[in-house]
CSV table of C-alpha atoms in Angstrom, one decimal:
chain,number,residue,atom,x,y,z
A,944,UNK,CA,30.6,-17.4,-18.4
A,945,UNK,CA,29.2,-19.9,-16.0
A,946,UNK,CA,25.4,-19.8,-15.7
A,947,UNK,CA,23.9,-20.8,-12.3
A,948,UNK,CA,20.3,-21.1,-11.2
A,949,UNK,CA,19.1,-17.8,-9.9
A,950,UNK,CA,18.5,-17.3,-6.2
A,951,UNK,CA,14.8,-17.0,-5.9
A,952,UNK,CA,15.1,-14.7,-3.0
A,953,UNK,CA,17.3,-12.2,-4.9
A,954,UNK,CA,15.1,-9.7,-6.7
A,955,UNK,CA,17.9,-7.5,-8.0
A,956,UNK,CA,20.2,-8.4,-10.9
A,957,UNK,CA,23.1,-6.0,-10.5
A,958,UNK,CA,24.1,-5.9,-14.2
A,959,UNK,CA,20.5,-4.8,-15.1
A,960,UNK,CA,20.6,-2.2,-12.4
A,961,UNK,CA,23.8,-0.7,-13.8
A,962,UNK,CA,22.4,-0.9,-17.4
A,963,UNK,CA,19.5,1.3,-16.3
A,964,UNK,CA,22.0,4.0,-15.5
A,965,UNK,CA,23.6,3.8,-19.0
A,966,UNK,CA,20.2,3.9,-20.6
A,967,UNK,CA,19.1,7.0,-18.6
A,968,UNK,CA,22.4,8.7,-19.5
A,969,UNK,CA,21.7,8.0,-23.2
A,970,UNK,CA,18.3,9.7,-22.9
A,971,UNK,CA,19.9,12.7,-21.2
A,972,UNK,CA,22.6,13.0,-23.9
A,973,UNK,CA,19.8,12.7,-26.6
A,974,UNK,CA,18.0,15.7,-25.1
A,975,UNK,CA,21.2,17.7,-24.6
A,976,UNK,CA,21.9,17.2,-28.3
A,977,UNK,CA,18.4,18.5,-29.1
A,978,UNK,CA,19.2,21.7,-27.2
A,979,UNK,CA,22.7,21.9,-28.6
A,980,UNK,CA,21.4,21.9,-32.3
A,981,UNK,CA,22.7,18.4,-33.1
A,982,UNK,CA,26.3,18.8,-32.0
A,983,UNK,CA,26.5,15.2,-30.9
A,984,UNK,CA,24.2,13.5,-33.4
A,985,UNK,CA,26.2,15.0,-36.3
A,986,UNK,CA,28.9,12.5,-35.3
A,987,UNK,CA,26.9,9.6,-33.6
A,988,UNK,CA,23.6,8.0,-34.6
A,989,UNK,CA,22.0,9.4,-31.5
A,990,UNK,CA,18.4,9.6,-32.7
A,991,UNK,CA,18.2,5.8,-33.0
A,992,UNK,CA,20.1,5.2,-29.8
A,993,UNK,CA,18.2,7.7,-27.8
A,994,UNK,CA,14.8,6.3,-28.9
A,995,UNK,CA,15.9,2.7,-28.3
A,996,UNK,CA,17.1,3.6,-24.8
A,997,UNK,CA,13.4,4.1,-23.9
A,998,UNK,CA,12.4,0.8,-25.3
A,999,UNK,CA,15.3,-0.8,-23.5
A,1000,UNK,CA,13.7,0.6,-20.3
A,1001,UNK,CA,10.3,-1.0,-21.3
A,1002,UNK,CA,11.8,-4.4,-21.9
A,1003,UNK,CA,13.9,-4.2,-18.7
A,1004,UNK,CA,10.8,-3.2,-16.8
A,1005,UNK,CA,8.8,-6.2,-18.0
A,1006,UNK,CA,11.8,-8.5,-17.2
A,1007,UNK,CA,12.4,-7.2,-13.7
A,1008,UNK,CA,8.8,-7.1,-12.6
A,1009,UNK,CA,8.3,-10.7,-13.9
A,1010,UNK,CA,11.5,-11.6,-12.1
A,1011,UNK,CA,10.0,-10.3,-8.8
A,1012,UNK,CA,6.4,-11.4,-9.3
A,1013,UNK,CA,6.5,-14.5,-11.4
A,1014,UNK,CA,6.8,-16.7,-8.2
A,1015,UNK,CA,3.7,-15.2,-6.5
A,1016,UNK,CA,1.8,-15.4,-9.7
A,1017,UNK,CA,2.5,-19.1,-10.1
A,1018,UNK,CA,1.7,-20.1,-6.5
A,1019,UNK,CA,-1.5,-18.0,-6.4
A,1020,UNK,CA,-0.3,-15.3,-3.9
A,1021,UNK,CA,0.0,-12.4,-6.4
A,1022,UNK,CA,-2.0,-9.4,-5.1
A,1023,UNK,CA,-2.6,-6.9,-7.9
A,1024,UNK,CA,-3.7,-4.0,-5.6
A,1025,UNK,CA,-0.6,-4.5,-3.5
A,1026,UNK,CA,1.5,-4.5,-6.7
A,1027,UNK,CA,-0.1,-1.3,-8.0
A,1028,UNK,CA,0.4,0.5,-4.6
A,1029,UNK,CA,4.1,-0.4,-4.8
A,1030,UNK,CA,4.5,0.7,-8.4
A,1031,UNK,CA,2.6,3.9,-7.7
A,1032,UNK,CA,4.8,4.6,-4.7
A,1033,UNK,CA,7.8,3.9,-6.9
A,1034,UNK,CA,7.0,6.3,-9.8
A,1035,UNK,CA,4.4,8.9,-8.9
A,1036,UNK,CA,6.0,11.0,-6.1
A,1037,UNK,CA,9.1,11.9,-8.2
A,1038,UNK,CA,7.0,12.2,-11.3
A,1039,UNK,CA,4.8,14.7,-9.6
A,1040,UNK,CA,7.8,16.6,-8.2
A,1041,UNK,CA,9.3,16.9,-11.7
A,1042,UNK,CA,6.0,18.1,-13.0
A,1043,UNK,CA,5.7,20.8,-10.3
A,1044,UNK,CA,9.3,21.8,-11.0
A,1045,UNK,CA,8.6,22.3,-14.7
A,1046,UNK,CA,5.5,24.3,-13.9
A,1047,UNK,CA,7.5,26.6,-11.6
A,1048,UNK,CA,10.2,27.0,-14.3
A,1049,UNK,CA,7.5,27.8,-17.0
A,1050,UNK,CA,5.7,30.4,-14.9
A,1051,UNK,CA,8.9,31.8,-13.5
A,1052,UNK,CA,10.3,32.1,-17.0
A,1053,UNK,CA,7.4,34.3,-18.1
A,1054,UNK,CA,8.9,37.0,-15.8
A,1055,UNK,CA,12.0,37.2,-18.1
A,1056,UNK,CA,10.2,36.7,-21.4
A,1057,UNK,CA,10.8,32.9,-21.8
A,1058,UNK,CA,8.0,30.8,-23.0
A,1059,UNK,CA,7.9,27.0,-23.8
A,1060,UNK,CA,7.2,25.8,-27.3
A,1061,UNK,CA,4.1,24.1,-26.0
A,1062,UNK,CA,0.9,25.3,-24.3
A,1063,UNK,CA,0.9,24.9,-20.5
A,1064,UNK,CA,-2.8,24.1,-20.1
A,1065,UNK,CA,-4.5,22.9,-16.9
A,1066,UNK,CA,-6.0,19.9,-18.7
A,1067,UNK,CA,-2.6,18.6,-19.9
A,1068,UNK,CA,-1.2,19.2,-16.4
A,1069,UNK,CA,-4.0,17.1,-14.9
A,1070,UNK,CA,-3.4,14.4,-17.5
A,1071,UNK,CA,0.3,14.3,-16.5
A,1072,UNK,CA,-0.5,14.3,-12.8
A,1073,UNK,CA,-2.8,11.3,-13.4
A,1074,UNK,CA,-0.1,9.5,-15.5
A,1075,UNK,CA,-2.5,9.3,-18.5
A,1076,UNK,CA,-0.3,11.4,-20.8
A,1077,UNK,CA,0.8,8.5,-23.0
A,1078,UNK,CA,-2.7,7.6,-24.0
A,1079,UNK,CA,-3.2,10.2,-26.7
A,1080,UNK,CA,-5.5,12.5,-24.7
A,1081,UNK,CA,-3.0,15.3,-24.6
A,1082,UNK,CA,-2.6,17.2,-27.9
A,1083,UNK,CA,1.2,17.7,-27.6
A,1084,UNK,CA,4.3,16.7,-25.8
A,1085,UNK,CA,4.3,19.1,-22.8
A,1086,UNK,CA,5.5,19.8,-19.2
A,1087,UNK,CA,8.1,17.3,-18.2
A,1088,UNK,CA,8.3,15.9,-21.7
A,1089,UNK,CA,10.3,12.7,-21.1
A,1090,UNK,CA,7.8,11.6,-18.5
A,1091,UNK,CA,5.4,10.4,-21.2
A,1092,UNK,CA,7.2,7.0,-20.7
A,1093,UNK,CA,6.1,7.1,-17.0
A,1094,UNK,CA,2.5,7.3,-18.3
A,1095,UNK,CA,3.2,4.4,-20.6
A,1096,UNK,CA,4.7,2.3,-17.8
A,1097,UNK,CA,1.6,3.0,-15.6
A,1098,UNK,CA,-0.7,1.6,-18.3
A,1099,UNK,CA,1.5,-1.5,-18.4
A,1100,UNK,CA,1.3,-1.9,-14.6
A,1101,UNK,CA,-2.5,-1.7,-14.7
A,1102,UNK,CA,-2.6,-4.7,-17.0
A,1103,UNK,CA,0.4,-6.6,-15.6
A,1104,UNK,CA,-1.6,-9.7,-14.8
A,1105,UNK,CA,-2.6,-10.1,-18.4
A,1106,UNK,CA,1.0,-10.2,-19.5
A,1107,UNK,CA,1.8,-12.8,-16.8
A,1108,UNK,CA,-1.2,-14.9,-17.8
A,1109,UNK,CA,-0.4,-15.0,-21.5
A,1110,UNK,CA,3.3,-15.6,-21.0
A,1111,UNK,CA,2.7,-18.4,-18.5
A,1112,UNK,CA,0.3,-20.2,-20.9
A,1113,UNK,CA,2.9,-20.3,-23.6
A,1114,UNK,CA,5.0,-23.4,-22.8
A,1115,UNK,CA,8.1,-23.3,-25.0
A,1116,UNK,CA,10.6,-20.5,-25.4
A,1117,UNK,CA,10.0,-20.5,-29.1
A,1118,UNK,CA,6.3,-20.0,-28.6
A,1119,UNK,CA,6.9,-17.1,-26.2
A,1120,UNK,CA,9.3,-15.4,-28.7
A,1121,UNK,CA,6.9,-15.9,-31.5
A,1122,UNK,CA,4.1,-14.4,-29.5
A,1123,UNK,CA,6.3,-11.4,-28.7
A,1124,UNK,CA,7.1,-11.0,-32.4
A,1125,UNK,CA,3.5,-11.3,-33.4
A,1126,UNK,CA,2.5,-8.7,-30.8
A,1127,UNK,CA,5.2,-6.3,-32.1
A,1128,UNK,CA,3.9,-6.8,-35.6
A,1129,UNK,CA,0.3,-6.2,-34.5
A,1130,UNK,CA,1.2,-3.0,-32.6
A,1131,UNK,CA,3.3,-1.8,-35.5
A,1132,UNK,CA,0.4,-2.3,-37.9
A,1133,UNK,CA,-2.0,-0.5,-35.6
A,1134,UNK,CA,0.4,2.5,-35.3
A,1135,UNK,CA,0.8,2.6,-39.1
A,1136,UNK,CA,-2.8,2.1,-40.1
A,1137,UNK,CA,-4.7,3.8,-37.3
A,1138,UNK,CA,-2.3,6.5,-36.1
A,1139,UNK,CA,-0.2,6.9,-39.3
A,1140,UNK,CA,2.9,6.8,-37.2
A,1141,UNK,CA,6.0,4.6,-36.7
A,1142,UNK,CA,5.4,2.6,-33.5
A,1143,UNK,CA,8.9,3.4,-32.1
A,1144,UNK,CA,8.3,7.1,-32.3
A,1145,UNK,CA,5.0,7.2,-30.4
A,1146,UNK,CA,5.2,9.2,-27.2
A,1147,UNK,CA,2.3,11.3,-25.7
A,1148,UNK,CA,0.3,10.3,-28.8
A,1149,UNK,CA,0.4,6.6,-28.2
A,1150,UNK,CA,3.2,5.6,-25.9
A,1151,UNK,CA,0.7,3.3,-24.1
A,1152,UNK,CA,0.7,1.2,-27.4
A,1153,UNK,CA,4.4,1.5,-27.9
A,1154,UNK,CA,5.2,-0.1,-24.6
A,1155,UNK,CA,3.0,-3.2,-25.1
A,1156,UNK,CA,5.3,-5.4,-27.2
A,1157,UNK,CA,8.5,-4.4,-25.4
A,1158,UNK,CA,7.0,-4.9,-21.9
A,1159,UNK,CA,5.7,-8.3,-23.0
A,1160,UNK,CA,9.1,-9.2,-24.5
A,1161,UNK,CA,10.6,-8.5,-21.1
A,1162,UNK,CA,8.1,-10.8,-19.3
A,1163,UNK,CA,8.7,-13.7,-21.7
A,1164,UNK,CA,12.5,-13.2,-21.6
A,1165,UNK,CA,12.3,-13.6,-17.8
A,1166,UNK,CA,10.7,-17.0,-18.3
A,1167,UNK,CA,13.2,-18.0,-20.9
A,1168,UNK,CA,15.9,-16.8,-18.5
A,1169,UNK,CA,14.6,-19.2,-15.9
A,1170,UNK,CA,14.8,-22.1,-18.4
A,1171,UNK,CA,18.4,-21.2,-19.5
A,1172,UNK,CA,19.6,-20.9,-15.9
A,1173,UNK,CA,18.1,-24.3,-15.0
A,1174,UNK,CA,19.1,-26.1,-18.2
A,1175,UNK,CA,22.0,-24.2,-19.6
A,1176,UNK,CA,23.2,-25.2,-23.0
A,1177,UNK,CA,25.2,-23.3,-25.7
A,1178,UNK,CA,23.0,-24.7,-28.5
A,1179,UNK,CA,19.9,-23.4,-26.8
A,1180,UNK,CA,21.5,-20.0,-26.3
A,1181,UNK,CA,22.9,-19.9,-29.8
A,1182,UNK,CA,19.6,-20.8,-31.2
A,1183,UNK,CA,17.8,-18.0,-29.4
A,1184,UNK,CA,20.3,-15.4,-30.6
A,1185,UNK,CA,20.2,-16.8,-34.1
A,1186,UNK,CA,16.4,-16.2,-34.0
A,1187,UNK,CA,17.1,-12.7,-32.7
A,1188,UNK,CA,19.4,-11.9,-35.6
A,1189,UNK,CA,16.9,-13.4,-38.0
A,1190,UNK,CA,14.1,-11.2,-36.6
A,1191,UNK,CA,16.3,-8.1,-36.9
A,1192,UNK,CA,17.2,-9.0,-40.5
A,1193,UNK,CA,13.5,-9.5,-41.4
A,1194,UNK,CA,12.5,-6.2,-39.9
A,1195,UNK,CA,15.3,-4.5,-41.8
A,1196,UNK,CA,14.2,-6.1,-45.0
A,1197,UNK,CA,10.7,-4.9,-44.5
A,1198,UNK,CA,11.9,-1.3,-44.1
A,1199,UNK,CA,11.4,-1.1,-40.3
A,1200,UNK,CA,14.5,1.2,-40.0
A,1201,UNK,CA,15.6,1.7,-36.4
A,1202,UNK,CA,12.9,-0.8,-35.2
A,1203,UNK,CA,15.1,-3.5,-36.7
A,1204,UNK,CA,17.2,-3.1,-33.5
A,1205,UNK,CA,14.2,-4.0,-31.3
A,1206,UNK,CA,15.0,-7.7,-31.1
A,1207,UNK,CA,18.6,-6.8,-30.2
A,1208,UNK,CA,17.4,-4.8,-27.3
A,1209,UNK,CA,15.7,-7.9,-25.9
A,1210,UNK,CA,18.8,-10.0,-26.5
A,1211,UNK,CA,20.9,-7.4,-24.6
A,1212,UNK,CA,18.6,-7.6,-21.6
A,1213,UNK,CA,18.7,-11.4,-21.6
A,1214,UNK,CA,22.5,-11.4,-21.9
A,1215,UNK,CA,22.9,-8.9,-19.0
A,1216,UNK,CA,20.5,-11.0,-16.9
A,1217,UNK,CA,22.5,-14.2,-17.6
A,1218,UNK,CA,25.7,-12.4,-16.7
A,1219,UNK,CA,24.1,-11.2,-13.5
A,1220,UNK,CA,23.8,-14.8,-12.2
A,1221,UNK,CA,27.3,-15.8,-13.1
A,1222,UNK,CA,29.6,-16.2,-10.1
A,1223,UNK,CA,32.5,-14.2,-11.7
A,1224,UNK,CA,32.7,-10.6,-10.7
A,1225,UNK,CA,32.2,-8.1,-13.4
A,1226,UNK,CA,32.6,-4.4,-14.2
A,1227,UNK,CA,28.9,-3.7,-14.1
A,1228,UNK,CA,28.7,-4.9,-10.5
A,1229,UNK,CA,31.0,-2.0,-9.4
A,1230,UNK,CA,29.3,0.1,-6.8
A,1231,UNK,CA,29.5,3.4,-8.7
A,1232,UNK,CA,27.7,1.9,-11.6
A,1233,UNK,CA,25.0,0.2,-9.6
A,1234,UNK,CA,24.5,3.4,-7.6
A,1235,UNK,CA,24.2,5.3,-10.9
A,1236,UNK,CA,21.5,2.7,-11.9
A,1237,UNK,CA,19.7,3.2,-8.6
A,1238,UNK,CA,19.4,6.9,-9.3
A,1239,UNK,CA,18.5,6.4,-13.0
A,1240,UNK,CA,14.8,7.0,-12.5
A,1241,UNK,CA,15.5,10.3,-10.7
A,1242,UNK,CA,17.9,11.3,-13.5
A,1243,UNK,CA,15.3,10.5,-16.1
A,1244,UNK,CA,12.8,12.7,-14.3
A,1245,UNK,CA,14.9,15.7,-13.2
A,1246,UNK,CA,17.1,16.1,-16.3
A,1247,UNK,CA,14.5,17.9,-18.4
A,1248,UNK,CA,13.8,20.7,-15.9
A,1249,UNK,CA,17.5,21.0,-15.2
A,1250,UNK,CA,18.3,21.4,-18.9
A,1251,UNK,CA,15.4,23.9,-19.3
A,1252,UNK,CA,17.1,26.1,-16.7
A,1253,UNK,CA,20.7,25.6,-17.9
A,1254,UNK,CA,20.0,26.2,-21.6
A,1255,UNK,CA,17.4,28.8,-20.9
A,1256,UNK,CA,19.8,30.9,-18.8
A,1257,UNK,CA,23.0,30.2,-20.6
A,1258,UNK,CA,21.7,29.9,-24.2
A,1259,UNK,CA,18.9,32.5,-24.3
A,1260,UNK,CA,19.9,35.0,-21.6
A,1261,UNK,CA,23.7,34.9,-21.9
A,1262,UNK,CA,23.7,34.4,-25.7
A,1263,UNK,CA,25.8,31.2,-25.8
A,1264,UNK,CA,24.8,29.9,-29.2
A,1265,UNK,CA,28.0,28.6,-30.8
A,1266,UNK,CA,28.5,24.8,-31.0
A,1267,UNK,CA,31.3,24.9,-28.5
A,1268,UNK,CA,29.3,27.1,-26.1
A,1269,UNK,CA,26.2,24.9,-26.4
A,1270,UNK,CA,28.3,21.8,-25.7
A,1271,UNK,CA,29.8,23.4,-22.6
A,1272,UNK,CA,26.4,24.3,-21.4
A,1273,UNK,CA,25.3,20.7,-22.1
A,1274,UNK,CA,28.1,19.3,-20.0
A,1275,UNK,CA,27.3,21.6,-17.2
A,1276,UNK,CA,23.6,20.6,-17.5
A,1277,UNK,CA,24.6,16.9,-17.3
A,1278,UNK,CA,26.6,17.4,-14.2
A,1279,UNK,CA,23.8,19.4,-12.6
A,1280,UNK,CA,21.3,16.8,-13.6
A,1281,UNK,CA,23.3,14.0,-11.9
A,1282,UNK,CA,23.6,16.0,-8.7
A,1283,UNK,CA,19.9,16.9,-8.8
A,1284,UNK,CA,19.0,13.3,-9.4
A,1285,UNK,CA,21.0,12.1,-6.4
A,1286,UNK,CA,19.4,14.7,-4.2
A,1287,UNK,CA,15.9,13.8,-5.5
A,1288,UNK,CA,16.5,10.1,-5.1
A,1289,UNK,CA,17.4,10.4,-1.4
A,1290,UNK,CA,15.2,13.4,-0.4
A,1291,UNK,CA,12.0,12.7,-2.4
A,1292,UNK,CA,12.0,9.3,-4.2
A,1293,UNK,CA,13.0,6.9,-1.4
A,1294,UNK,CA,11.2,8.6,1.6
A,1295,UNK,CA,8.0,9.1,-0.4
A,1296,UNK,CA,8.0,5.5,-1.7
A,1297,UNK,CA,8.5,4.0,1.8
A,1298,UNK,CA,5.8,6.3,3.3
A,1299,UNK,CA,3.2,5.4,0.6
A,1300,UNK,CA,3.9,1.7,0.9
A,1301,UNK,CA,3.6,1.9,4.7
A,1302,UNK,CA,0.3,3.7,4.4
A,1303,UNK,CA,-1.0,1.2,1.8
A,1304,UNK,CA,0.0,-1.8,4.0
A,1305,UNK,CA,-1.5,-0.2,7.1
A,1306,UNK,CA,-4.8,0.6,5.3
A,1307,UNK,CA,-5.0,-3.0,3.9
A,1308,UNK,CA,-4.3,-4.5,7.3
A,1309,UNK,CA,-7.1,-2.5,8.9
A,1310,UNK,CA,-9.6,-3.6,6.2
A,1311,UNK,CA,-8.7,-7.2,6.7
A,1312,UNK,CA,-8.9,-7.1,10.5
A,1313,UNK,CA,-12.0,-8.9,11.8
A,1314,UNK,CA,-14.6,-6.8,13.5
């Protein structure tokens, strides 16, 4: 693989876009398996893979945002309000649409005697609408349950300049990685001692803490990526991945379980990014895979309400409870979720994002116009 300096004007790394699609698919399969009484996880270690897919998203998010905004940050043109408007436009409209869809399903389900295993309260709905449902203020995982990670992402966006500031002040790649490891250890200790939980299992009850080390790892990996593309060297790359394996081994030795794979998640993001600036064409640049990555956020948001309907109708109303029957329902749900995601991406996500960004830019230009 030949590594070239990245084009500063190119904000998208196609391999990372395609990887988003695979991560979203893993989350969907994880939730299908939960509905299907462990049909898949009885053969594949899906629990660990499903959970790590979310942390892969967190690392990837930090990396991509640093890739786009590191330049403006360094030259002093970064505008945090503009950044927040764009991130809000990116995630909130579809998040809100998914929340409303689940509410409609829940209240419609009451007519046929179906009730969710959580309490549909107005306060938790409001917390979800405000994207504060990963801060621990909601008592249970409710409504569009996978969207807790959207709330976690929003808390990271609010403090994004802090991540950039800390990372930019750490000069060497080793110092950056050491800081990321120390932050992971600190957050792990807080989760254990304060919350009594494993950091990598926090969702509504502390997802805002869970995202911190992964998002920061993504930011520092983007800076390391810049070093590697400007001064490529097999020894440097080998050294970094040696440290990665060492960190994974240390976590495993300390009984961290699935969290021992956390350093490998970061290594995977870095490898994919390096592959993305190589001149040789690759499978992950195929248009179907990059398209799937483009609709990955929509898939992540819509799959839960789609599965609620498919398993609610087929499983509870039609009585399909055998492993084979549940698997067939799951496959139908997956196909329906992909179709719904494509529709949501083009009908809701993109138009709403563009409209909100246009409104925000117009409002800011009016405020700056001299009287």
